Structures are given as C-alpha cells and as structure tokens.
Amino acid sequence: MTLVPPRSTAVSAPRRVAAATLIGTTLEWYDFMLYGTASALIFGKQFFPSLSPAAGTLAAFSTFAVGFGARPIGGLLFGHFGDRLGRRTTLVVSLIVMGVSSTLIGVLPTYASIGVWAPVLLVVLRLAQGVGLGGEGAGATVLSIEHAPPGRLNRYASFPQMGTPAGLILANAMFLGVSALLPDAAFQSWGWRIPFLFSVILVVVGLVVRLRITESEEYAGLVRRGEVSAFPLRDALRVGFPRLALILCAAMATSAVVYIFMVFTLTYGTKSLGFSRDFLLTGVIVASIVWCATMPLWGALGDRIGTARVFLAGTAALLAWCAVYFPLLNTGDRFVVFLALLGMGVVLPISHSVGGIIIADLFPATARYSGTSLIVQISVIVGGGLAPLIATALWSAGSGSGAVAWYLVAVCALSLISTFVLFWVLPRRAGHTGRRPAATEPEAEPAPVR
C-alpha cells in the first residue's frame, strides 16, 4: 500500500529544497562525525581503559567501523520506503533516529561506571547512528535532483553533498570550542559530552526545515500514475552487475580519503607527530571550509563540461595528493602540515560534488532511492568505514605512514580505472534522471554522464 504525497498548488522551490537537504545532511554528519572525532581523541580512554593506548584507539575505531556495517541496513530500509512511501517522510525519520542515538551517547556511562556494558551500549548506539545515516545521503541527493531546474542538476545535487564538510566543520568546531573553554582533565572526563547533547537542538532545527518541503513532482507523478514499484531494489539491480560493480569501485576513493582525512589524521598527528589536538582540529576545520565552499563551483562546472569529466579529474587529483599527503605531514613543520591539510580541502570537493548524481543517474525514478542507497552505503563501508581501521592497523604494525599512503593511492587508482571504464569503455546509455546532469554538448547530446 502506497502513501500518496499531499498535493499542493505549488511545489517547493528548488532553492528551498536544496537548503533543506544541506541543513539536514549537515546535522546528520555533525552527529556522525562527533563520533569519529571522539573515537580519535576520547573513547579509547573512556570505554577501553584496560587496553594499551594503541589497542584502545584501535578498539575505538572498531566501534566507529561498526556504524558503517549498519549503514547498508539503513540504506536498504530507508531506500525501500523512500521509493514506496516518499522521499521526504523517510528523510524526516532518518534525522530523528540519528539525533536520538547521538544524544544518548552524550549521557552514556563510561567503563568506570558500568564496566563492560559501557562499550556494549556504545556499539548499540553506534549501530543506530549507522542506520539513520544510511537513509540520509542518498535520499537527500535524490530529493535535490528531482527538484533541480533544467541545466543546473549538478549545482543543486552538490548541496546535500556539502553536508559532509559542513557537518565536519560544526563537529570539530564544537570539540575545539569546548576543549578550549575547559581544562583538559574536565574535557576528558565530561566535557566531551556537550557536543553530543547539543544534537537535541540541531535535530529540532532540522525537523522544522524538512517538514516545510514537499515531495518532488516526479515522484508525485509516479504515485498518480500507479507506477510506484513494489520491489524497488529488484528494479535497481536490473541495471546490471558490470555497471553496479564499476560505480561501486568508482565511489570508493572519495570515501576512503574523506575518512582518513577526517579521522585518522587526528590520531596520527597527535600520537606519532606530536602536534596538539587544537592545531590539527583547526587545520581540518579550515580545510573543510574550503571543501564546503567550493563544491557548488565544481557542480556548476559539471553542468558545463560533463559530470563524468569532473569526477574523473577529481579522482586523479585525489590520487596525486594522497601520494604526497603523509610525506608532507611527516616533515613536522607546522606550516607544511597546515598546507597538507588545506590541500585536502582543495582536491576533495572535485569528485565529491558530483559523486552523488553519478550514482543516482544509473537508476530509474521508481528505484532511485534504493539503488543510490545501495551503492553509496557499500562504497562507504569498503572505502570509508574500514579506512581508519586499516590505516591504524598498518601504522600500529610498524609499517609506518608509507603503507597508509600506498593504501590510499591503490584505492584511488582503482576508482580512477573504474570511472574510465564505466563512462568511456562500456556502451553508452541514457541516464534515468531525464534532466541531462552532465551534458557535454547542447541539448542534442544523448548521454547524460559523459
């Protein structure tokens, strides 16, 4: 049984929807990245005190990775109902799930209070975070795409993608602000809880914004015509294994680099290079501001020269910067390290700005939410969720940062090759958005992603 979206005399303006998806994804990523920052700086001592510092950090990052294991569940669950019942409703629910779980982490007793139940409950709440975020990114991208005006598809699709760096900025700024106001002992003991508790306010703001938007006319049309799929995931899989596998590999590089930059850099920089937490957080925040601010520019370029071309160039830029990132960090020079962080903020938005639309364009409207969620969440697990864990294991095993750098270069090379094969080797095909997200010629160009 399908829930028919409410009809209205006016459809939400594209800019309002873009703003709503940006605000919502920012709040979701704020909650999610609080956990990543706390994993690098807090959770090892508070929830795994019996382990060595390296083992405690590895255990904390393991709980970070657990959330990624739940993301496909959330992606499939919210994707199914997003295609069956509507995009907006599922995005509201995902926001609530994420906010409640993050707030509860803020009041969770530590190992010193309840023993082994502390890490157990931490894992449960982390799973809930993963389920909530699993339904977020893909749905926000789909909603923004379906409301975008002709010729500006990439530009509008970049807004929900901006939520990642915006959430990172907000999360790290909160940690930096609280740690600056409190003595270190107080911050380690209870001050770290304040950013998590702040999620309550952010969720209320996000709900107010999201409840004011309407369903896309494209989805409403499916409902009116009785074309809503009973099994949207089945329809998504009809795209075929070759294209699904290639787009999955293509999306891995951005995920891996994002999480190494956002999470592992904090651990490596403080424990191996001896930099202060505040210095690294400041560098990450500044780089993320550049990352966030430039994404609409790359989206606009995608509308002019083609989505796939921008994505391919961005992946190549990631590969090049990953090859020099850790050597620059290892100089130990604060100015050079700051430039290394800033460089990540320059190269990351290129492929990230158009990554969501490249995936969404593979699927018809009847299965767009399900298909996009499936690819996004699996790529995030394989590329992103395991990245800090793999990097920490390589570093702790004595392989040093060189092994971490080669790991990132290999992932980027795989994504680069997969992108080229998908868009320039396989037979050309028309996209499903019907809005030419990546036209490289005037309106006569049939392929939307070249």
XYZ file of C-alpha atoms in Angstrom, residues 100-330:
231
model
C 18.274 10.445 19.371
C 21.190 7.999 19.191
C 23.766 10.814 19.300
C 22.075 12.448 22.276
C 22.073 9.162 24.166
C 25.816 8.787 23.555
C 26.163 12.111 25.349
C 24.666 10.637 28.536
C 26.170 7.146 28.264
C 28.060 5.984 31.386
C 31.720 5.089 30.818
C 33.609 1.880 31.608
C 34.492 3.203 35.058
C 30.774 3.397 35.928
C 29.177 0.276 34.428
C 32.079 -1.841 33.219
C 31.720 -3.872 30.045
C 28.181 -2.614 29.440
C 29.615 0.777 28.510
C 31.312 -0.361 25.277
C 28.357 -2.669 24.543
C 25.863 0.201 24.714
C 28.261 2.390 22.761
C 28.215 -0.146 19.940
C 24.387 -0.339 20.023
C 24.056 3.436 19.719
C 26.698 3.473 17.011
C 24.625 0.931 15.080
C 21.603 3.220 15.397
C 23.676 6.111 14.063
C 24.681 3.987 11.095
C 21.086 3.031 10.321
C 19.999 6.683 10.444
C 22.818 7.930 8.245
C 22.275 5.044 5.844
C 18.986 6.577 4.828
C 20.233 10.140 4.667
C 22.801 10.928 1.977
C 21.215 9.077 -0.917
C 17.725 10.321 -0.112
C 18.823 13.937 0.179
C 20.651 13.711 -3.155
C 17.630 12.139 -4.858
C 15.268 14.773 -3.455
C 17.554 17.597 -4.565
C 17.989 16.120 -8.061
C 14.254 15.690 -8.549
C 13.599 19.333 -7.641
C 16.508 20.821 -9.617
C 15.733 23.148 -12.533
C 16.919 22.107 -16.021
C 20.587 22.773 -16.727
C 21.507 23.075 -13.033
C 21.287 19.485 -11.927
C 24.894 19.182 -10.711
C 24.773 22.508 -8.932
C 21.707 21.560 -6.900
C 22.873 17.992 -6.352
C 26.053 19.356 -4.751
C 24.113 20.938 -1.874
C 23.385 17.739 0.074
C 26.995 16.667 -0.551
C 28.119 19.868 1.154
C 26.628 18.486 4.356
C 29.684 16.267 4.848
C 32.274 19.050 5.223
C 29.731 21.357 6.871
C 28.969 18.715 9.499
C 32.683 18.110 9.971
C 33.273 21.835 10.484
C 30.471 22.045 13.047
C 31.539 18.892 14.913
C 35.218 19.828 15.127
C 34.393 23.447 15.987
C 32.263 22.226 18.885
C 35.032 19.940 20.134
C 37.606 22.695 19.698
C 35.435 25.267 21.474
C 34.568 23.033 24.419
C 38.160 21.851 24.840
C 39.364 25.481 24.768
C 36.915 26.526 27.483
C 37.570 23.599 29.819
C 40.728 22.238 31.462
C 41.957 19.105 29.714
C 41.021 16.861 32.639
C 37.459 18.190 32.665
C 37.181 17.848 28.901
C 38.382 14.226 29.007
C 36.078 13.423 31.930
C 32.755 15.044 30.974
C 33.255 17.971 28.613
C 33.258 15.747 25.514
C 29.569 15.038 26.198
C 28.453 18.618 25.481
C 28.724 18.406 21.663
C 26.666 15.200 21.672
C 23.957 16.753 23.843
C 23.859 19.752 21.507
C 22.364 17.375 18.922
C 18.945 17.877 20.503
C 18.835 21.500 19.365
C 20.142 20.682 15.907
C 17.574 17.948 15.341
C 14.719 20.316 16.199
C 16.047 22.847 13.680
C 16.431 20.137 11.038
C 12.903 18.845 11.551
C 11.392 22.324 11.226
C 13.172 22.803 7.910
C 12.398 19.384 6.456
C 8.744 19.386 7.375
C 8.271 22.518 5.257
C 9.265 20.916 1.935
C 7.096 18.789 -0.359
C 7.673 15.706 -2.445
C 9.130 16.142 -5.913
C 6.692 16.385 -8.809
C 8.490 13.460 -10.428
C 7.738 11.154 -7.510
C 4.194 12.521 -7.155
C 3.707 11.680 -10.838
C 4.710 8.070 -10.201
C 2.069 7.875 -7.478
C -0.659 9.395 -9.636
C 0.095 7.003 -12.478
C 0.275 3.985 -10.176
C 3.891 3.288 -11.173
C 5.407 3.011 -7.698
C 7.426 -0.211 -7.590
C 6.512 -2.962 -5.151
C 10.163 -4.139 -5.073
C 12.366 -1.138 -5.892
C 15.627 -2.897 -5.034
C 14.845 -5.564 -7.623
C 14.355 -2.832 -10.204
C 17.643 -1.233 -9.178
C 19.562 -4.473 -9.667
C 18.335 -4.660 -13.259
C 20.937 -2.031 -14.093
C 23.319 -4.986 -14.296
C 26.320 -6.234 -12.351
C 29.063 -4.657 -14.513
C 27.764 -1.116 -14.063
C 26.921 -1.642 -10.387
C 30.406 -3.022 -9.654
C 32.152 -0.255 -11.555
C 30.204 2.577 -9.952
C 30.838 0.995 -6.558
C 34.595 0.956 -7.167
C 34.481 4.465 -8.624
C 32.881 5.824 -5.448
C 35.379 4.202 -3.070
C 38.226 6.696 -3.398
C 36.340 9.716 -2.110
C 35.018 7.755 0.872
C 38.447 6.397 1.839
C 40.220 9.742 1.573
C 37.450 11.583 3.433
C 37.667 9.322 6.467
C 41.449 9.188 6.560
C 41.457 12.977 6.462
C 38.656 13.480 8.977
C 39.510 10.751 11.493
C 42.903 9.060 11.146
C 44.796 12.330 10.679
C 43.848 13.365 14.227
C 45.226 10.177 15.756
C 48.360 10.069 13.629
C 49.101 13.754 14.072
C 48.770 13.755 17.855
C 50.323 10.389 18.710
C 53.016 9.995 16.070
C 53.933 13.555 15.116
C 53.312 15.237 18.463
C 51.024 18.016 17.255
C 48.400 19.393 19.582
C 44.782 18.382 19.175
C 43.718 22.008 18.750
C 46.220 22.658 15.946
C 45.049 19.649 13.949
C 41.372 20.386 14.527
C 41.912 23.969 13.389
C 43.648 22.759 10.230
C 40.878 20.287 9.465
C 38.230 22.964 10.026
C 39.917 25.461 7.685
C 40.375 22.797 5.016
C 36.743 21.750 5.393
C 35.586 25.343 4.913
C 37.436 25.397 1.571
C 35.989 21.965 0.747
C 32.438 23.076 1.509
C 32.643 26.496 -0.153
C 33.987 25.222 -3.481
C 31.566 22.347 -4.040
C 28.905 24.425 -5.854
C 31.640 25.694 -8.187
C 32.588 22.159 -9.200
C 28.901 21.283 -9.538
C 28.457 24.231 -11.896
C 31.451 23.049 -13.904
C 29.825 19.619 -14.126
C 26.759 21.248 -15.680
C 29.002 22.867 -18.297
C 31.522 20.180 -19.297
C 30.029 16.927 -18.010
C 29.694 15.157 -14.682
C 31.956 12.248 -15.550
C 34.775 14.504 -16.692
C 34.724 16.428 -13.420
C 34.518 13.194 -11.415
C 37.452 11.639 -13.297
C 39.583 14.755 -12.837
C 38.725 14.863 -9.155
C 39.700 11.238 -8.615
C 43.032 11.831 -10.364
C 43.627 14.855 -8.107
C 42.911 12.720 -5.039
C 45.438 10.123 -6.172
C 48.129 12.747 -6.685
C 47.555 14.436 -3.335
C 47.394 11.158 -1.403
C 50.864 10.333 -2.731
C 52.327 13.440 -1.044
C 49.960 13.905 1.912
C 51.772 11.818 4.523
C 55.281 12.865 3.410
C 54.148 16.458 3.944
C 52.738 15.604 7.381
C 55.953 13.811 8.300
